[in-house]
mmCIF file of N, CA and C in Angstrom:
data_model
loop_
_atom_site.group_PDB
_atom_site.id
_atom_site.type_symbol
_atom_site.label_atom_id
_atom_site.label_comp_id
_atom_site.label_asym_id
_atom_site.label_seq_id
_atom_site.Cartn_x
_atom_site.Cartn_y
_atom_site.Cartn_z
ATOM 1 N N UNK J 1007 123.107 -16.816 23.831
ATOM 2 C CA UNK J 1007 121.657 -16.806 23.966
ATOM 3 C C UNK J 1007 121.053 -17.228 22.625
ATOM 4 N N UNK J 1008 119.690 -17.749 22.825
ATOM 5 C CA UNK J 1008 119.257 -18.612 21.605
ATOM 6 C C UNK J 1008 118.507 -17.518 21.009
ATOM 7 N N UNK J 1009 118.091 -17.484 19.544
ATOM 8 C CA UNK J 1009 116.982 -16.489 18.685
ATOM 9 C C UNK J 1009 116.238 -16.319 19.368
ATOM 10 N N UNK J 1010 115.389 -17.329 20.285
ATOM 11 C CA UNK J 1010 114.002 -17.191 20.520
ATOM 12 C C UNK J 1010 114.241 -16.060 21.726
ATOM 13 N N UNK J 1011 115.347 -16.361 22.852
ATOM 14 C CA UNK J 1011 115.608 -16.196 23.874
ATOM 15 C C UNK J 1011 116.283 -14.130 23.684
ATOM 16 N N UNK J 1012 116.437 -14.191 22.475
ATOM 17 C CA UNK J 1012 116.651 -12.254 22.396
ATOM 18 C C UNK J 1012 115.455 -12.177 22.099
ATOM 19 N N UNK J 1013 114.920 -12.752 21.257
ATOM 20 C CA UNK J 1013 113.640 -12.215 21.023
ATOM 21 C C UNK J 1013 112.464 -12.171 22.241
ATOM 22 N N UNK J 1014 112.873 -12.939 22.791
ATOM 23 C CA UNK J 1014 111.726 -12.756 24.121
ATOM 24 C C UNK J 1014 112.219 -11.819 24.497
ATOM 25 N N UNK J 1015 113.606 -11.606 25.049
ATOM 26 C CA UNK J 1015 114.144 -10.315 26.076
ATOM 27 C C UNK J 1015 114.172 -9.043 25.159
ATOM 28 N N UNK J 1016 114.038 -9.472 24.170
ATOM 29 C CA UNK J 1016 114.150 -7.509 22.944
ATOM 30 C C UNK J 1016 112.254 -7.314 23.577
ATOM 31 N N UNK J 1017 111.293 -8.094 23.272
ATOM 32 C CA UNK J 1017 109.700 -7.988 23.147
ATOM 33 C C UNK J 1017 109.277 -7.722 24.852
ATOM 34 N N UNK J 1018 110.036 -8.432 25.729
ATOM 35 C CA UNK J 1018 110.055 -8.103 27.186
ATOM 36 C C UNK J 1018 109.883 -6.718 27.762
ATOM 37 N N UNK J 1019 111.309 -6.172 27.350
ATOM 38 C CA UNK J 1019 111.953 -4.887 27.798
ATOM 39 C C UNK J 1019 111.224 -4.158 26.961
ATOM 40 N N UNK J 1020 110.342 -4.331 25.897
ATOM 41 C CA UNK J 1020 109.904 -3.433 25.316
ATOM 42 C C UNK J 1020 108.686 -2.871 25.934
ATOM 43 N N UNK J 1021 107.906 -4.143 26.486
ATOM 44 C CA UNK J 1021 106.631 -3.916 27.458
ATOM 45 C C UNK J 1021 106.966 -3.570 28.284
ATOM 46 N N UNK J 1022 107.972 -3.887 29.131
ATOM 47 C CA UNK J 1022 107.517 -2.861 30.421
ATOM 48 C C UNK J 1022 108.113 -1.621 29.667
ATOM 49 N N UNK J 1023 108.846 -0.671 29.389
ATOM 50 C CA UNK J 1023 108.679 0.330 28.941
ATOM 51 C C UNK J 1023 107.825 1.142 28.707
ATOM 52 N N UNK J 1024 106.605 0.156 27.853
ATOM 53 C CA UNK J 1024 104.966 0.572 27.169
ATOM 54 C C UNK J 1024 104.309 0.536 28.416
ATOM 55 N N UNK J 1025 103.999 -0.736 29.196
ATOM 56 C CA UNK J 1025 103.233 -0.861 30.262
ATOM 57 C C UNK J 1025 103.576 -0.525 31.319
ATOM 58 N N UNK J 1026 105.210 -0.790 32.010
ATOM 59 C CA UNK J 1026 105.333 -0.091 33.514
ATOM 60 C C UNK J 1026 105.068 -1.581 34.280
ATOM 61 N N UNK J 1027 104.888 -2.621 33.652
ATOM 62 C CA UNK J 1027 104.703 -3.597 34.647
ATOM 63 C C UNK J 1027 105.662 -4.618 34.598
ATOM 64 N N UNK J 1028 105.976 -5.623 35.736
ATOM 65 C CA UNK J 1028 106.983 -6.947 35.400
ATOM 66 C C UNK J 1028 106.630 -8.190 34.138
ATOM 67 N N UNK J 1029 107.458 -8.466 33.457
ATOM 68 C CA UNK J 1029 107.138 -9.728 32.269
ATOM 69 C C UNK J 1029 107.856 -10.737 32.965
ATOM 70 N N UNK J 1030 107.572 -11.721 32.906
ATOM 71 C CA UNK J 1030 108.186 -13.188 33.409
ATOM 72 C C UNK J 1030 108.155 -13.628 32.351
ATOM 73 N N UNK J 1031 109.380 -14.474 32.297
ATOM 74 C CA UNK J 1031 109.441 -15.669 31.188
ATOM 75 C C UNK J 1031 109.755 -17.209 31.409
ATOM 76 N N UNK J 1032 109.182 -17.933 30.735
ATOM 77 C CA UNK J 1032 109.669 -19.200 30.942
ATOM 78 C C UNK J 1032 109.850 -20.385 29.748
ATOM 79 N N UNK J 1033 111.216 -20.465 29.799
ATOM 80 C CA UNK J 1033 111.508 -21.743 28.924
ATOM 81 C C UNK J 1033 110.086 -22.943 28.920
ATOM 82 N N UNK J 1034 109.912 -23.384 27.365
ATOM 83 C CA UNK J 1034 108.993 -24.298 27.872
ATOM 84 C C UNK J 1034 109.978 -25.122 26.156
ATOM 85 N N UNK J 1035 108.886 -26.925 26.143
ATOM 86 C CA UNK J 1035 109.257 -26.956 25.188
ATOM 87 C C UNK J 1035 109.447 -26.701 24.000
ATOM 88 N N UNK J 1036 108.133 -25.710 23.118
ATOM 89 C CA UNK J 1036 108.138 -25.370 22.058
ATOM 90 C C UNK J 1036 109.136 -24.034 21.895
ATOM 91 N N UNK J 1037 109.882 -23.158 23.147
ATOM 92 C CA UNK J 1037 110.607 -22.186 22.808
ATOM 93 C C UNK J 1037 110.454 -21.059 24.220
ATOM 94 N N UNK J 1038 110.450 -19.834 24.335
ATOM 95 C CA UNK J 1038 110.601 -19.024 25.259
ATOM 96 C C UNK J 1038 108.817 -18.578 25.678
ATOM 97 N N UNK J 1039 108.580 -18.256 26.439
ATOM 98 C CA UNK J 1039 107.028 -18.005 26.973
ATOM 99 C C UNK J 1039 107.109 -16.410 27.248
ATOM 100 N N UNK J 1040 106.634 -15.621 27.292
ATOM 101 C CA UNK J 1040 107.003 -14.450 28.094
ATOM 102 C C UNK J 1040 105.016 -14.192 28.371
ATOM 103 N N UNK J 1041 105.237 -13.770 29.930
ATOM 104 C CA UNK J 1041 103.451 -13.581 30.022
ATOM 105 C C UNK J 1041 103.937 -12.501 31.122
ATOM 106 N N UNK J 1042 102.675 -11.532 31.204
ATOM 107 C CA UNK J 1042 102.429 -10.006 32.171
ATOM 108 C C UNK J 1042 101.125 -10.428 32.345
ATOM 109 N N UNK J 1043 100.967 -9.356 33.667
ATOM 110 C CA UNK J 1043 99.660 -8.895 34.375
ATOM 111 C C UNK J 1043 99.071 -7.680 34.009
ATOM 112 N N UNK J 1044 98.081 -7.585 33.657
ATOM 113 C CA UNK J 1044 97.728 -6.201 33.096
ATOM 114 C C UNK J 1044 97.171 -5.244 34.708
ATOM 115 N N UNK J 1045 97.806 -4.132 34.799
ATOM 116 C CA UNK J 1045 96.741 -3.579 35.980
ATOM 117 C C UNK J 1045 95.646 -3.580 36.149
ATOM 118 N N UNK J 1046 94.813 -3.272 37.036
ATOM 119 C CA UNK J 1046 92.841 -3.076 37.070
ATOM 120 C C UNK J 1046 93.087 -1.793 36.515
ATOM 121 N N UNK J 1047 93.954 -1.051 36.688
ATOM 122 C CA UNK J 1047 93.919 1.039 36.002
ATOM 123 C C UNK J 1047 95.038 1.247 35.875
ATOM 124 N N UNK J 1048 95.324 0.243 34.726
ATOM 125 C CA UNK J 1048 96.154 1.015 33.790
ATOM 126 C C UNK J 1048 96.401 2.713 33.364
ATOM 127 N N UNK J 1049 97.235 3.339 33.261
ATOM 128 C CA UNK J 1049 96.956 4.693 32.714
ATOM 129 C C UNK J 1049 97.095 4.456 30.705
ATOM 130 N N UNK J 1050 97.110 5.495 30.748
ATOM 131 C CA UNK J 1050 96.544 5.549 28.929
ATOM 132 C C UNK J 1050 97.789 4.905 27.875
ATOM 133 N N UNK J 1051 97.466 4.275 27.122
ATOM 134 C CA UNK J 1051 98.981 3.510 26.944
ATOM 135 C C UNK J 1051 98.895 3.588 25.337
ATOM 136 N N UNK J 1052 99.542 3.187 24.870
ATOM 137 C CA UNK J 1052 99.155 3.235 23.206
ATOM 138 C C UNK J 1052 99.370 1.730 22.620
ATOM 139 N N UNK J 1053 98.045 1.229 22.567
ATOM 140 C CA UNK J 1053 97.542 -0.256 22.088
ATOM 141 C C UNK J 1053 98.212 -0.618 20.967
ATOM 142 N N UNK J 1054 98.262 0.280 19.994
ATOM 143 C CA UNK J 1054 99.121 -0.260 18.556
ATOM 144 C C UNK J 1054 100.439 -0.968 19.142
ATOM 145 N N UNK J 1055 101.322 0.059 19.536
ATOM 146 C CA UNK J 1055 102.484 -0.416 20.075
ATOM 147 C C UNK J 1055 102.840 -1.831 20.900
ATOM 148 N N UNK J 1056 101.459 -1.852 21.930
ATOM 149 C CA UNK J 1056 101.803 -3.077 22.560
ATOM 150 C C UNK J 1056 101.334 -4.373 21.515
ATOM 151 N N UNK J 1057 100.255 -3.965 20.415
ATOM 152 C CA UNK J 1057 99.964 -5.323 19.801
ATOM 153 C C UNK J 1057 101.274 -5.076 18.755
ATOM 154 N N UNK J 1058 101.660 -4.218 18.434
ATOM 155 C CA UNK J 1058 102.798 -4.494 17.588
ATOM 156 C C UNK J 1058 104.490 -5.533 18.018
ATOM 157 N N UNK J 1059 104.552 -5.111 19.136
ATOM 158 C CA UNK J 1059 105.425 -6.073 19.513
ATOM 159 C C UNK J 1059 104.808 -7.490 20.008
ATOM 160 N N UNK J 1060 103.578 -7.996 20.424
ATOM 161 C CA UNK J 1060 103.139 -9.071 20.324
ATOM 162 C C UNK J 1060 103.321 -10.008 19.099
ATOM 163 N N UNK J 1061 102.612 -9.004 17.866
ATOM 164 C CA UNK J 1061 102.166 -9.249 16.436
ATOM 165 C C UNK J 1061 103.864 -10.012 16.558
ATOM 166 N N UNK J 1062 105.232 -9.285 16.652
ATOM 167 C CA UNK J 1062 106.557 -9.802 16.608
ATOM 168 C C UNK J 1062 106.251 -11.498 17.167
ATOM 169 N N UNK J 1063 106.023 -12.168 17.940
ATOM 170 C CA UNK J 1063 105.842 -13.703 18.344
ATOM 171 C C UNK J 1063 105.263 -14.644 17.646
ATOM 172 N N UNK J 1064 106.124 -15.634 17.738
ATOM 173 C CA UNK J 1064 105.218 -16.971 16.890
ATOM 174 C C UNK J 1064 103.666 -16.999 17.073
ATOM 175 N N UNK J 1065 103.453 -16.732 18.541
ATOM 176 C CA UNK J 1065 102.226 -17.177 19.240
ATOM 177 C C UNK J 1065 101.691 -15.715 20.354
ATOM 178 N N UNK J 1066 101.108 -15.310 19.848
ATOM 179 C CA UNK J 1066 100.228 -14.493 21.354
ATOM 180 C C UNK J 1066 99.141 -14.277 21.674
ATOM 181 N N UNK J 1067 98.706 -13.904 22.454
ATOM 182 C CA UNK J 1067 97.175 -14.085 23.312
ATOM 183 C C UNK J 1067 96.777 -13.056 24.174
ATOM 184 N N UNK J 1068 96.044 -13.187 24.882
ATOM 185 C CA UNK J 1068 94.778 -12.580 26.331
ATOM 186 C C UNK J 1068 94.734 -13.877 26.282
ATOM 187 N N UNK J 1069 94.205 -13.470 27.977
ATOM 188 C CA UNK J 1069 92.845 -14.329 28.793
ATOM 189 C C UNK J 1069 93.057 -13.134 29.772
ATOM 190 N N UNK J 1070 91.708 -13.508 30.666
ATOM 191 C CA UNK J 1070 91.449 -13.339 31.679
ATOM 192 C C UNK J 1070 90.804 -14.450 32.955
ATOM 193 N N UNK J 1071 91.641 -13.927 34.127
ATOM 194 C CA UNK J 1071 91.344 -15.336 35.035
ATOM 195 C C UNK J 1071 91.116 -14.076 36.397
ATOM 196 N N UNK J 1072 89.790 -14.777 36.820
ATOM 197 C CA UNK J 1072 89.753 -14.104 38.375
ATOM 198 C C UNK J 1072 90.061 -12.607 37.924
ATOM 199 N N UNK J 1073 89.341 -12.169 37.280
ATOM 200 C CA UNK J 1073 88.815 -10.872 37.420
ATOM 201 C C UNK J 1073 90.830 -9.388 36.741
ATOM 202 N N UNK J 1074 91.257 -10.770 36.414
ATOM 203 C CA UNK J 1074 92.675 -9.919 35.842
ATOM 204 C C UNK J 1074 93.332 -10.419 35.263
ATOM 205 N N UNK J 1075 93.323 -9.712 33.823
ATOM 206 C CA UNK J 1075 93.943 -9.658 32.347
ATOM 207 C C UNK J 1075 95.088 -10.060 32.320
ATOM 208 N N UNK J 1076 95.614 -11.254 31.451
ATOM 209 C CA UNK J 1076 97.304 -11.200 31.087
ATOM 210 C C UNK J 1076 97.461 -11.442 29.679
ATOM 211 N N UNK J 1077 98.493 -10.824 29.272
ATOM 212 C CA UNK J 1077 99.108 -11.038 27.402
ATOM 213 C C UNK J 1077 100.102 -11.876 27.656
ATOM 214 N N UNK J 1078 99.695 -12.727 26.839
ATOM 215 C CA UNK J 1078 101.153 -13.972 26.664
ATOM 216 C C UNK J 1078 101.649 -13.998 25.395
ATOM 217 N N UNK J 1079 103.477 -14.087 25.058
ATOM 218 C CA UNK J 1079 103.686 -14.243 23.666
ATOM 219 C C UNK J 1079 104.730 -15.660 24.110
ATOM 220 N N UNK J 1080 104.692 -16.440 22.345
ATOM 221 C CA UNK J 1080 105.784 -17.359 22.652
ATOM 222 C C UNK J 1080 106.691 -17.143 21.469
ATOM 223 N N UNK J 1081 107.882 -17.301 21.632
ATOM 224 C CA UNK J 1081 108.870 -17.328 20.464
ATOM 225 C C UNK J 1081 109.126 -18.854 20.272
ATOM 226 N N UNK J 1082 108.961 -19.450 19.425
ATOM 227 C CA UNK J 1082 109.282 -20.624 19.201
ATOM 228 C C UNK J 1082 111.018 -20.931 18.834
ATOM 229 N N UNK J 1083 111.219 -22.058 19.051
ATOM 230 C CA UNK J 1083 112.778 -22.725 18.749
ATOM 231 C C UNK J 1083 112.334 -23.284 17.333
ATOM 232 N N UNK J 1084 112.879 -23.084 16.375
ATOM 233 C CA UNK J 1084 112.385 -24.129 14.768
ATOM 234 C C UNK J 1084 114.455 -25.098 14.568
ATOM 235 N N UNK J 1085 114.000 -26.350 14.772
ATOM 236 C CA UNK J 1085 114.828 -27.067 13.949
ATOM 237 C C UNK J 1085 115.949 -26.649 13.038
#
């Protein structure tokens, strides 16, 4: 397995743990993608933690589409 590719699955397994929900991932070209659905009622979760393993990714984010939240991180592949 490639750097990027533990690092998505170490930052994965870590969210659902925190959140309780499914992470999907997907190879793209710049490196591994990993994106979740946030619930409409969530129960009480501890925010540090989840931005702390984000903060871990080359790249991460929010949006919201149609009325429901997702966090996306990317691990990049470097040369």
């Amino acid at each position: 397995m490639t750097e990027p590719a533990v690092r998505a699955w170490e930052a994965a397994s870590r969210l659902v743990e925190l959140l309780d929900v499914e992470v999907r991932m997907a190879e793209e070209g710049e490196g591994i993608r990993i994106f979740l659905e946030l619930p409409p009622h969530r129960r009480e979760t501890n925010h540090l933690e989840v931005l702390s393993v984000l903060q871990a990714a080359d790249r991460f984010g929010h949006r919201r589409r149609s009325g429901q939240e997702q966090l996306w991180a990317v691990y990049r592949s470097f040369p």
